[in-house]
Coordinates of C-alpha atoms in Angstrom, one line a residue:
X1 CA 27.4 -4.7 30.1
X2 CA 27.9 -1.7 32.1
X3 CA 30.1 0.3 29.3
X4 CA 27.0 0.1 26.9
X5 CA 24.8 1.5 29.7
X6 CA 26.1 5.2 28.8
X7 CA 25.8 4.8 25.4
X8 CA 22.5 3.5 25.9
X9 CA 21.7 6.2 28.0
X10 CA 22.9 8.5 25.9
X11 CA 21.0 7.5 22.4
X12 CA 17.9 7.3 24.7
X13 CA 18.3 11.3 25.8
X14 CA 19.5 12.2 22.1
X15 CA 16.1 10.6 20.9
X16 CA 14.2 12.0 23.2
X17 CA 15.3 15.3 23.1
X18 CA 14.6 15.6 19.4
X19 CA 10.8 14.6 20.0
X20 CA 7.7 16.5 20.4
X21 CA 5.9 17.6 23.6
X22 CA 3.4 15.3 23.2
X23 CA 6.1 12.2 23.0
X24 CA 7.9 14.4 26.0
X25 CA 4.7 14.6 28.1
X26 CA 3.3 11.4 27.9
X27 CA 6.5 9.7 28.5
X28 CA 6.9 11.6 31.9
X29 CA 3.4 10.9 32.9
X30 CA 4.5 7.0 32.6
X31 CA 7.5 7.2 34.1
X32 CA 6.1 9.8 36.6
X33 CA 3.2 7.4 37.4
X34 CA 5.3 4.2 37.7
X35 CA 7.2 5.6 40.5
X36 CA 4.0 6.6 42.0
X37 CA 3.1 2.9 42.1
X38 CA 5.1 2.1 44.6
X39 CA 3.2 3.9 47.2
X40 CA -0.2 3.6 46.1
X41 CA -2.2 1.1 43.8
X42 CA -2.2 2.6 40.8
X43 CA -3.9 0.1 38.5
X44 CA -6.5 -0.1 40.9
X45 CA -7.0 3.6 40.7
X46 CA -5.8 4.2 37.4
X47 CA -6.5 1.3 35.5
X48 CA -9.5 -0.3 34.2
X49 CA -11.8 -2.3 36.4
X50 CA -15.2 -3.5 34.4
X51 CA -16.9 -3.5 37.6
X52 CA -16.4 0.4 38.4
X53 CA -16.6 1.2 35.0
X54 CA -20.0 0.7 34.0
X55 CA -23.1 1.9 36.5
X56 CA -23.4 2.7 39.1
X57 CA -19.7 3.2 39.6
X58 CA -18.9 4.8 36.3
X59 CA -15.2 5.0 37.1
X60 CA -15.0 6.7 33.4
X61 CA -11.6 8.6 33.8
X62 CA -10.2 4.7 33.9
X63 CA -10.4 5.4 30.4
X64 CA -8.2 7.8 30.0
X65 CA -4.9 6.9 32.4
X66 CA -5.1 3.1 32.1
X67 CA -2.4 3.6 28.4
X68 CA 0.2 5.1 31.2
X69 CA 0.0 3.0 34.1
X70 CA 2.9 0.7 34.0
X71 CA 3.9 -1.6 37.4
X72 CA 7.2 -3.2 36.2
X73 CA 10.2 -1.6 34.4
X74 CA 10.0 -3.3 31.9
X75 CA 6.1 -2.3 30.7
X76 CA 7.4 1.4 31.3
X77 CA 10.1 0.8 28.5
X78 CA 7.6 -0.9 26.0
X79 CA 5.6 1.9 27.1
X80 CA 8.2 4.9 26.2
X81 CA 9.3 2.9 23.3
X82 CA 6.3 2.8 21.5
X83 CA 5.5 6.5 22.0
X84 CA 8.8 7.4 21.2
X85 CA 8.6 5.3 17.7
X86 CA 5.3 6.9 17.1
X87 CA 7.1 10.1 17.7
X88 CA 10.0 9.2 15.0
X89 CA 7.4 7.1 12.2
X90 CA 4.3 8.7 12.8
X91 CA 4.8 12.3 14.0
X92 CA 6.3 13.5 10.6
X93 CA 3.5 12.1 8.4
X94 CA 0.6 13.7 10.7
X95 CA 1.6 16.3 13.2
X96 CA 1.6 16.6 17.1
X97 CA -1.6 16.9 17.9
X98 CA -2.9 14.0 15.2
X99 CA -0.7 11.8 16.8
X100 CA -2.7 13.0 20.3
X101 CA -5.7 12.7 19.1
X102 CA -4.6 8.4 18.0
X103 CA -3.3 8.0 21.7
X104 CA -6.8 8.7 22.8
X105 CA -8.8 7.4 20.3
X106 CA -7.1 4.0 20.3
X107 CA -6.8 4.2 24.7
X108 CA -10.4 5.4 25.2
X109 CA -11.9 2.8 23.0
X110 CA -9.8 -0.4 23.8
X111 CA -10.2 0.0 27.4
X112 CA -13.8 0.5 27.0
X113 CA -14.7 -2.6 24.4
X114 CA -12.2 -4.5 26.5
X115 CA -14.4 -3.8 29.8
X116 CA -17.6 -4.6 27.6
X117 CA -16.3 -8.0 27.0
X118 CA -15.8 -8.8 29.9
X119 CA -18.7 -7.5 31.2
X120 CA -20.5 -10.0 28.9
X121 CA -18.5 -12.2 30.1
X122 CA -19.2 -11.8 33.4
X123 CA -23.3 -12.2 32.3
X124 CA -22.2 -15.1 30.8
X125 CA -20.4 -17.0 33.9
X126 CA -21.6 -15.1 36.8
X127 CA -18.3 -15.0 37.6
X128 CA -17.4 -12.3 40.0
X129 CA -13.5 -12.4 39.0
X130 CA -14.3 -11.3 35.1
X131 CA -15.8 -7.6 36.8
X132 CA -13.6 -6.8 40.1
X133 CA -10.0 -9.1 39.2
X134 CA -9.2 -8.1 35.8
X135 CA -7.0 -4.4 36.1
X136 CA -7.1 -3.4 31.8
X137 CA -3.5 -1.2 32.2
X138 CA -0.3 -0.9 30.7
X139 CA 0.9 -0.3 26.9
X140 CA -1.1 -3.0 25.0
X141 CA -4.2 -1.5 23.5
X142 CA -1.8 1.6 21.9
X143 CA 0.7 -0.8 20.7
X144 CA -1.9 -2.8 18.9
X145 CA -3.0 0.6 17.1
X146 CA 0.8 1.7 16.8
X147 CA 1.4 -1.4 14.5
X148 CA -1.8 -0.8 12.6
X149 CA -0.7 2.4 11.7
X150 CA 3.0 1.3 11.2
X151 CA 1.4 -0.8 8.3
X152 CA -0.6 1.4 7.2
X153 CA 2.4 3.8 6.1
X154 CA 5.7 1.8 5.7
X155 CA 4.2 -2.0 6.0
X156 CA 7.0 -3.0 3.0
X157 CA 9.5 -2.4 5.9
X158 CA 11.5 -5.6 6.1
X159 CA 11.9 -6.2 10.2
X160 CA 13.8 -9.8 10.4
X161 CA 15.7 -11.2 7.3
X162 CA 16.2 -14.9 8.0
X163 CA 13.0 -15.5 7.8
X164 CA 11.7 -12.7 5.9
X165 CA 9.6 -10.6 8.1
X166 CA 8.1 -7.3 7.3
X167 CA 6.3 -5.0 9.1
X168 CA 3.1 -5.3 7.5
X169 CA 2.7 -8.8 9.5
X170 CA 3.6 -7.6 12.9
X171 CA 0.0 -6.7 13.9
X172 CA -0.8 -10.7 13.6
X173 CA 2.5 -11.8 14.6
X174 CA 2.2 -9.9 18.2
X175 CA -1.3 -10.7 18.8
X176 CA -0.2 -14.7 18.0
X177 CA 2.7 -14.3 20.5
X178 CA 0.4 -12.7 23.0
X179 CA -2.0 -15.6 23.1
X180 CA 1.0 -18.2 22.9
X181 CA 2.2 -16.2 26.5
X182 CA -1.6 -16.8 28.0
X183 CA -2.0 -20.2 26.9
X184 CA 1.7 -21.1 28.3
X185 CA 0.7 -19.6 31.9
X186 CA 3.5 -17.0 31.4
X187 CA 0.5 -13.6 31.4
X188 CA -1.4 -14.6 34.8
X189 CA -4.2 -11.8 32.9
X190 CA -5.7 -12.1 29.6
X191 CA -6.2 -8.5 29.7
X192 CA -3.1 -7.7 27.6
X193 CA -4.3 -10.0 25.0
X194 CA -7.7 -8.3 24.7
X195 CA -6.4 -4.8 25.2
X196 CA -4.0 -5.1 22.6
X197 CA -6.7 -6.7 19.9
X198 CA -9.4 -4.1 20.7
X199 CA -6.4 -1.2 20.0
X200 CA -5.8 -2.9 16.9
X201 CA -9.2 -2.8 16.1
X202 CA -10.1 0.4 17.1
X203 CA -6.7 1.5 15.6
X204 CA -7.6 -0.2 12.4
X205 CA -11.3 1.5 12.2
X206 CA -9.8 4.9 13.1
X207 CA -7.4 5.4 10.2
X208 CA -10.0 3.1 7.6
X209 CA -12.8 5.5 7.7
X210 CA -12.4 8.6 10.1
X211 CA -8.7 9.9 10.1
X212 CA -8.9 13.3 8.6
X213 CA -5.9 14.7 6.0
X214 CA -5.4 16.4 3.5
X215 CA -7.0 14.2 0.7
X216 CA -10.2 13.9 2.7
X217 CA -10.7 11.5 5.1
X218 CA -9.8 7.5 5.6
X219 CA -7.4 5.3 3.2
X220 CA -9.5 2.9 1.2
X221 CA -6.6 1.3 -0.2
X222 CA -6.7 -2.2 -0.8
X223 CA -3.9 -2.9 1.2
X224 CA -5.0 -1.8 4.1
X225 CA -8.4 -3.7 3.7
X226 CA -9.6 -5.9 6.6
X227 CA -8.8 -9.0 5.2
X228 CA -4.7 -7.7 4.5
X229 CA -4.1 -8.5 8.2
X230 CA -4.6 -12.3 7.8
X231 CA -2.7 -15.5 6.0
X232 CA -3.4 -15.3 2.2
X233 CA -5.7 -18.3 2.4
X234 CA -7.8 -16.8 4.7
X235 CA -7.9 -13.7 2.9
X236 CA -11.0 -14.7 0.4
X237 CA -13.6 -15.4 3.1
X238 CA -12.3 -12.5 5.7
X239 CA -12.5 -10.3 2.9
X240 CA -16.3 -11.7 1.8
X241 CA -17.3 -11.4 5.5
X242 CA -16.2 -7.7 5.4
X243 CA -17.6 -6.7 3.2
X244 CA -20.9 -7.8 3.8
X245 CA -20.4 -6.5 7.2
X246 CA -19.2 -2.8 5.5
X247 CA -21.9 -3.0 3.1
X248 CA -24.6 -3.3 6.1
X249 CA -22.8 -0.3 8.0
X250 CA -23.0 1.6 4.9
X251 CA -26.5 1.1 4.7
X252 CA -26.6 2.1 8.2
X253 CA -25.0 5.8 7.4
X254 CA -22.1 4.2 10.1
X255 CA -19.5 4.3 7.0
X256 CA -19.1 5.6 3.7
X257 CA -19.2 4.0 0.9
X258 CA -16.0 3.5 -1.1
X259 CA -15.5 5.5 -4.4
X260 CA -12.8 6.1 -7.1
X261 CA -12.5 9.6 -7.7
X262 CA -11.1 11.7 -10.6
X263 CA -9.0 14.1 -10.3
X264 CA -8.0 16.1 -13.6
X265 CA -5.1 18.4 -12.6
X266 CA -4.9 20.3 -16.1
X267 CA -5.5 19.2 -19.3
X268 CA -2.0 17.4 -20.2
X269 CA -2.6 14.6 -17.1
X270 CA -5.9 12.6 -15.8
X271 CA -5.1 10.9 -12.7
X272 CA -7.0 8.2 -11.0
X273 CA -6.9 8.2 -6.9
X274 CA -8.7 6.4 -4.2
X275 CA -9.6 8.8 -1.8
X276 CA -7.3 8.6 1.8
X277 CA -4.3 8.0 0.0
X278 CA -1.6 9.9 1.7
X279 CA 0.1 12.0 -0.3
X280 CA 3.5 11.9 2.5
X281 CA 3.4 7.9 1.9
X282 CA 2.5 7.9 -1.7
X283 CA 5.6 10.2 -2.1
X284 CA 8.2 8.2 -0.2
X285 CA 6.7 4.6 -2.5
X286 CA 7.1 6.8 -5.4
X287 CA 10.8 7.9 -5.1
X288 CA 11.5 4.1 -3.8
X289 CA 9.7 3.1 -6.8
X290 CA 11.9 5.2 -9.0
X291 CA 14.7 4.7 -7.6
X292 CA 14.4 1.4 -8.1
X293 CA 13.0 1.9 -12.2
X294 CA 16.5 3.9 -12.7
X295 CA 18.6 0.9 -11.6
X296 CA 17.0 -1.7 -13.2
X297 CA 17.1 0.4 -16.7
X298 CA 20.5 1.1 -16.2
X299 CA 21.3 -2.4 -15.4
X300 CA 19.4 -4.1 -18.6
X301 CA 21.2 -0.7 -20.4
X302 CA 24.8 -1.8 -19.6
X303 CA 24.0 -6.0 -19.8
X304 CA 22.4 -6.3 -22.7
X305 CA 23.0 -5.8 -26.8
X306 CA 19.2 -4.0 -27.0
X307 CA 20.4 -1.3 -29.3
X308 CA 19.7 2.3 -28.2
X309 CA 16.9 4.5 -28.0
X310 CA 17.7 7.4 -26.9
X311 CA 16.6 10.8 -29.1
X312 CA 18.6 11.5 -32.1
X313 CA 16.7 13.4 -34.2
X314 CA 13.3 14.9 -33.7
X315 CA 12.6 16.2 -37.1
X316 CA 11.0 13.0 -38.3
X317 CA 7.3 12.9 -38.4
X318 CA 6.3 8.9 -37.1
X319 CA 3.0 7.7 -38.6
X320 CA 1.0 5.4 -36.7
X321 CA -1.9 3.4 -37.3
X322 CA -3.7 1.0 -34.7
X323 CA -5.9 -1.6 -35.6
X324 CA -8.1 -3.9 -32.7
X325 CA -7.7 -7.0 -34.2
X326 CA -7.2 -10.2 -31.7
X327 CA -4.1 -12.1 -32.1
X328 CA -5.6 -14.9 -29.6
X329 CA -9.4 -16.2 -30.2
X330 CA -11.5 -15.9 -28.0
X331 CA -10.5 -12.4 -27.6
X332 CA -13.2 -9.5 -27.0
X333 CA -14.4 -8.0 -30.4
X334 CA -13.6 -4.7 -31.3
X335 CA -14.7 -4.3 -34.3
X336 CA -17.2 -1.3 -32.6
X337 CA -13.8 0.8 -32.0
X338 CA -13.4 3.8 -34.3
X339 CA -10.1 2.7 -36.1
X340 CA -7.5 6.1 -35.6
X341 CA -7.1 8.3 -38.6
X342 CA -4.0 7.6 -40.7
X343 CA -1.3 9.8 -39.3
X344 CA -2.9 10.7 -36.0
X345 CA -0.2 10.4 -32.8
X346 CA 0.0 8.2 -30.4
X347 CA 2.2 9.8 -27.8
X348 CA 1.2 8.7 -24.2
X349 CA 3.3 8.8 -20.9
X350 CA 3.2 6.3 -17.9
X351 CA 3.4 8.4 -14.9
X352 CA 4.8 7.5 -11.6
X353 CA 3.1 9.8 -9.2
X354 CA 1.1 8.9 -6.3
X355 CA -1.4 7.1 -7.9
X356 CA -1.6 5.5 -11.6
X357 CA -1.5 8.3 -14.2
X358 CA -1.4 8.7 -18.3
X359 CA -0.8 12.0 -19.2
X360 CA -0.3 13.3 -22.8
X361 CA 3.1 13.8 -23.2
X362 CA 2.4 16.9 -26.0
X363 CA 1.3 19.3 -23.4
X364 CA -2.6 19.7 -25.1
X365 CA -5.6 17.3 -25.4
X366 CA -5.6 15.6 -29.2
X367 CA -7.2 16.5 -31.8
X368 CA -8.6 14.5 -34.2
X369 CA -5.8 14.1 -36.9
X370 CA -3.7 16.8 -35.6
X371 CA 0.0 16.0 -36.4
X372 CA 2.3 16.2 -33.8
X373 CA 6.7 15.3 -34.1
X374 CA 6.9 13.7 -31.3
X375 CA 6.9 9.8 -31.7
X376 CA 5.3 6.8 -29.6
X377 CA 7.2 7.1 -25.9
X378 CA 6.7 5.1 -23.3
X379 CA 8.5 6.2 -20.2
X380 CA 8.2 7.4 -16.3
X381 CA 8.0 10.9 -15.4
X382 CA 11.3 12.6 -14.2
X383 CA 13.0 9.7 -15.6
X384 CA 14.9 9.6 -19.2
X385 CA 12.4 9.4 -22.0
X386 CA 12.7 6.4 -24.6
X387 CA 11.2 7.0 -27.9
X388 CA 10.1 4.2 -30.4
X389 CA 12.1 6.8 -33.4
X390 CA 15.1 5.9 -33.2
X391 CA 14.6 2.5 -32.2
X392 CA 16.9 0.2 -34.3
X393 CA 14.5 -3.2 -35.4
X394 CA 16.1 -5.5 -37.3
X395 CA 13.1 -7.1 -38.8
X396 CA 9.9 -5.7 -40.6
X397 CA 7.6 -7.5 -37.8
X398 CA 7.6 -7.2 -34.0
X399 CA 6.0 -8.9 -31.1
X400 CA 5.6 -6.9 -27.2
X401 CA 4.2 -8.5 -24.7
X402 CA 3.7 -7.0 -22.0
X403 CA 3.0 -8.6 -18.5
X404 CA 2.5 -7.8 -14.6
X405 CA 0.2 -8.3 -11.5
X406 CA -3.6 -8.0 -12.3
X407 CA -5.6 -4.4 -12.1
X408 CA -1.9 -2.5 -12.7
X409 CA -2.7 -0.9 -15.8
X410 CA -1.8 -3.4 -18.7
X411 CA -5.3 -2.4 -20.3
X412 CA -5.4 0.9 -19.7
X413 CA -2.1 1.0 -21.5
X414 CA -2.9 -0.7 -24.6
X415 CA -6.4 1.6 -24.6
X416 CA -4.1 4.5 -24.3
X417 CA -1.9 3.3 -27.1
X418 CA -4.6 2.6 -29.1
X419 CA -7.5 5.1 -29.3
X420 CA -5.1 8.2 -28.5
X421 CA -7.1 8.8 -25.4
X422 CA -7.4 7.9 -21.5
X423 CA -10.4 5.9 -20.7
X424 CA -11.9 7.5 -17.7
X425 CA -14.3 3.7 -17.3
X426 CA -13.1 1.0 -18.7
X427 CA -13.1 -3.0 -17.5
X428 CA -10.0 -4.9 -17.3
X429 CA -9.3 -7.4 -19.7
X430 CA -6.9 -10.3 -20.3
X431 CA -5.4 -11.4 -23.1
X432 CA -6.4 -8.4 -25.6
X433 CA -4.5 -7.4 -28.3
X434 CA -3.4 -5.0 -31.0
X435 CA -1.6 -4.3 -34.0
X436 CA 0.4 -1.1 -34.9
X437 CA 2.0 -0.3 -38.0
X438 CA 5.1 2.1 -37.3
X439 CA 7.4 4.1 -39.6
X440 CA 11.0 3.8 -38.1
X441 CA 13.9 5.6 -40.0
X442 CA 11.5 4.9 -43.3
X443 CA 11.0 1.5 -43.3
X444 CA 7.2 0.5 -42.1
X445 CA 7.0 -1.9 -38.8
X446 CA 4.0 -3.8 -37.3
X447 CA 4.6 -3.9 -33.8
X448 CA 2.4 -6.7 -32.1
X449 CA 1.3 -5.5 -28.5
X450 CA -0.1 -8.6 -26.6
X451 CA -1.9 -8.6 -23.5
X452 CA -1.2 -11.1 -20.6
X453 CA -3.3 -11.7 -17.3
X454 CA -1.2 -11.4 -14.2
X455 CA -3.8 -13.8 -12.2
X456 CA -2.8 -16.6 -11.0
X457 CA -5.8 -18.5 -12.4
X458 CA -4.2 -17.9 -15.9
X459 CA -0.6 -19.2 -15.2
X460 CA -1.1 -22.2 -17.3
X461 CA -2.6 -20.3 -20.2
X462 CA 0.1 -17.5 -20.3
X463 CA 3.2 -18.9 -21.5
X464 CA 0.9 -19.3 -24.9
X465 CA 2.0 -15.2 -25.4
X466 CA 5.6 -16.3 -24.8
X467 CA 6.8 -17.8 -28.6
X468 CA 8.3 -15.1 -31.0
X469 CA 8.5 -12.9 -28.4
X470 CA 11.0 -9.6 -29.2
X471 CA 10.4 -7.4 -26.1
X472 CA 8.6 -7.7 -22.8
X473 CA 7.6 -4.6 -20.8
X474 CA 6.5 -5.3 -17.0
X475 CA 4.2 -3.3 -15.7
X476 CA 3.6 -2.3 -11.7
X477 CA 1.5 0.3 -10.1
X478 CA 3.2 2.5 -8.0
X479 CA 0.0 1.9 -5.5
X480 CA 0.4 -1.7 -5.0
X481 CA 4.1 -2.0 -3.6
X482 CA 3.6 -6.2 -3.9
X483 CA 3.4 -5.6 -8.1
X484 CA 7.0 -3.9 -8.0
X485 CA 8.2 -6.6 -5.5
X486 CA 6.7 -9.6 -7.7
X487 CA 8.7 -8.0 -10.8
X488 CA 12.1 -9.5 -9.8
X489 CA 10.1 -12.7 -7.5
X490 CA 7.6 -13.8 -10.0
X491 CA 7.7 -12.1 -13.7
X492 CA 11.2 -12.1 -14.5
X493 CA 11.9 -16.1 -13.3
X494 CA 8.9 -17.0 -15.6
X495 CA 10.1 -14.7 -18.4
X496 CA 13.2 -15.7 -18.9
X497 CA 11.9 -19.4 -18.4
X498 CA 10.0 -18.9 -21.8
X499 CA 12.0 -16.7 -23.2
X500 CA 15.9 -16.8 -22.2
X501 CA 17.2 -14.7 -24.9
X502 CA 15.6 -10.9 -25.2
X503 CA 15.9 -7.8 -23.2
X504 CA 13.0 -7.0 -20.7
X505 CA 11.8 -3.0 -20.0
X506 CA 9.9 -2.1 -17.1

């Protein structure tokens, strides 16, 4: 034991070292003010007391230096710990004095709802003990915020492999091991418990709707809703109670309302963004996300007999034509759609930015029956482009279908393919489908594009796009981390369960 010490010791100065002043400061204050407690009551004086917090005592500074009072060694090393991790994770992503400005938010407000309740307690019982007993001190309340935030920006982080943990559940998993420590009688105060929930909370609130960056201010993203921080089968009726709660403090001018914004960057690329996304963390999914795209291609490239499509010549003008007719009934008319001129390109590109893009490929907006010689690509930015030329079919007739999580873009793709153009509204569908005849190396192709639903109310119904299948392409948005996850977990299983022999694209 004693030989790890110095490399312990060591690590710890090394990580220290390369830290901010803010990390630097408030670790000294802790350590500074645990030494301190052995000659004078610190959590009295320090911590918070819901008796001398509220009138007439208005002990309000309580606030403040109850995150930093520690009385055991071991609270002063979750203590540094955490602000050291925030200084590693969190520091990067939103500068010193952000990361300042989250230690007080999340401190100030979890000792002070923390005191509230049990204040209200206290009018509850008339128990003496809840106001002048309870000291609110130590590490909880920022840890609780610390974990927020650490799902916030890398929740996909697997923590513990056997079982399979990741650190978007740690919030719920610490606040369940908390309450398993009161109820055992090993926490002699349930004022961890609440401090950590209410810096959860207040954590939770703080980056939702206030945090200010460079996109604006909050991160609406779904999954960092409310209802994301409970069991899946709870998530329905947290999420309905939310929102009815959000909805009233909307009405109240306490939040804003939540809005999908446009952002049109320049006239070859329309993207669609929530506002809050952070461009730092939709960076590091995006490069992840690619990463992973190359290998998977390169894989199904080197495994399979799918002949190749790579650019050979680029002389050949491709002629396209797009019809809307259903291939399943029951399918949404679209006999309103203006059918594409014969000739006119359909040359769209799948982005994998931050958020979901479509971009057109040629550089310019179309024109109506402009000819381009570029053909049909489907294909990731910064990633090699596949065009439908060159591609080798063996028969006159082929069948895509093309499959994924719901809300990641299958309809907005086929629109794209389509009409030649991005639909700035449109309304998710399942189960639509088109037909395109192609001109490959001379010979004419209709190539089938059928829609799929990725929810899980349509499982049974699906495998009815399965038979005659000649190529799948599964879809993921680069915003929803759980749609690239379920490609290899869910999509490619049930695939190849239906169709065992054909080469899958995504």
């Amino acid at each position: 034991m004693n030989r790890y010490l110095p490399v312990a010791r060591q690590h710890f100065l090394a990580a220290l070292a390369s830290t901010s002043v803010v990390v630097k400061a408030i670790s000294a204050v802790v350590v500074l003010l645990y030494l301190l407690s052995w000659a004078v009551d610190t959590p009295y004086a320090l911590g918070v007391t819901p008796g001398y917090l509220f009138p007439p005592n208005f002990w309000v500074w309580t606030l403040v230096t109850h995150g930093v009072v520690e009385q055991h060694v071991w609270g002063v090393a979750a203590n540094v710990g955490t602000v050291m991790a925030c200084g590693r994770l969190l520091e990067p992503l939103w500068g010193a004095l952000e990361l300042l400005i989250f230690f007080a938010v999340v401190n100030v407000s979890a000792g002070l709802l923390a005191g509230l309740s049990y204040l209200l307690t206290y009018v509850a019982t008339f128990d003496l003990d809840f106001l002048f007993a309870v000291r609110i001190h130590g590490v909880a309340g920022f840890l609780g915020g610390v974990l927020v935030a650490l799902k916030q920006t890398m929740g996909d982080t697997t923590v513990l492999r056997v079982p399979q943990v990741r650190l978007k559940a740690a919030p719920a998993l610490v606040l369940l091991f908390l309450a398993l420590l009161r109820l055992s009688g090993l926490l002699d105060s349930s004022a961890p418990l609440a401090a950590y929930s209410y810096g959860a909370l207040s954590g939770w609130v703080y980056l939702r709707f206030y945090q200010r960056h460079s996109r604006g201010r909050g991160d609406m993203s779904d999954h960092f809703a409310f209802a994301s921080f409970f069991p899946e089968a709870l998530q329905p009726a947290v999420g309905l109670l939310a929102g009815l709660i959000h909805s009233a403090l909307v009405k109240m001018k306490v939040c804003r309302k939540m809005v999908k914004r446009y952002d049109v960057g320049a006239p070859s690329s329309i993207t669609i963004s929530l506002p809050g996304t952070d461009p730092q963390d939709a960076e590091r999914r995006r490069q992840l996300a690619l990463k992973a795209l190359n290998e998977r291609l390169k894989r199904v490239e080197d495994q399979s007999a799918w002949p190749s499509m790579d650019d050979e010549e680029d002389d050949d003008d491709d002629e396209v034509r797009t019809s809307t007719m259903p291939l399943l009934p029951g399918g949404r008319d679209h006999s309103s759609s203006v059918p594409r001129p014969a000739g006119a390109p359909v040359s769209a590109t799948l982005s994998s930015t931050s958020s979901p893009s479509i971009s057109q490929s040629s550089g310019v907006p179309p024109t109506g029956g402009a000819q381009h010689p570029e053909s049909s690509i489907i294909t990731f930015e910064d990633a090699p482009s596949r065009s439908l030329t060159n591609c080798r079919m063996a028969a006159i007739r082929k069948k895509l279908v093309i499959v994924g999580d719901g809300a990641c873009g299958k309809t907005c793709l086929l629109i794209v393919f389509s009409k030649d153009q991005f639909p700035e509204v449109y309304v998710p569908t399942v189960f639509e489908n088109y037909v395109a005849d192609i001109e490959v190396d001379g010979k004419q192709v209709e190539l089938a594009l059928w829609d799929t639903a990725g929810q899980e109310d349509y499982d049974r119904l699906r495998p009815l796009s399965y038979p005659d299948t000649d190529v799948i392409l599964m879809c993921f948005s680069i915003d929803s981390p759980d749609s690239l996850e379920n490609i290899p977990e869910k999509w490619t299983p049930e695939v190849k369960h239906f169709v065992p022999t054909f080469p899958s694209f995504w």
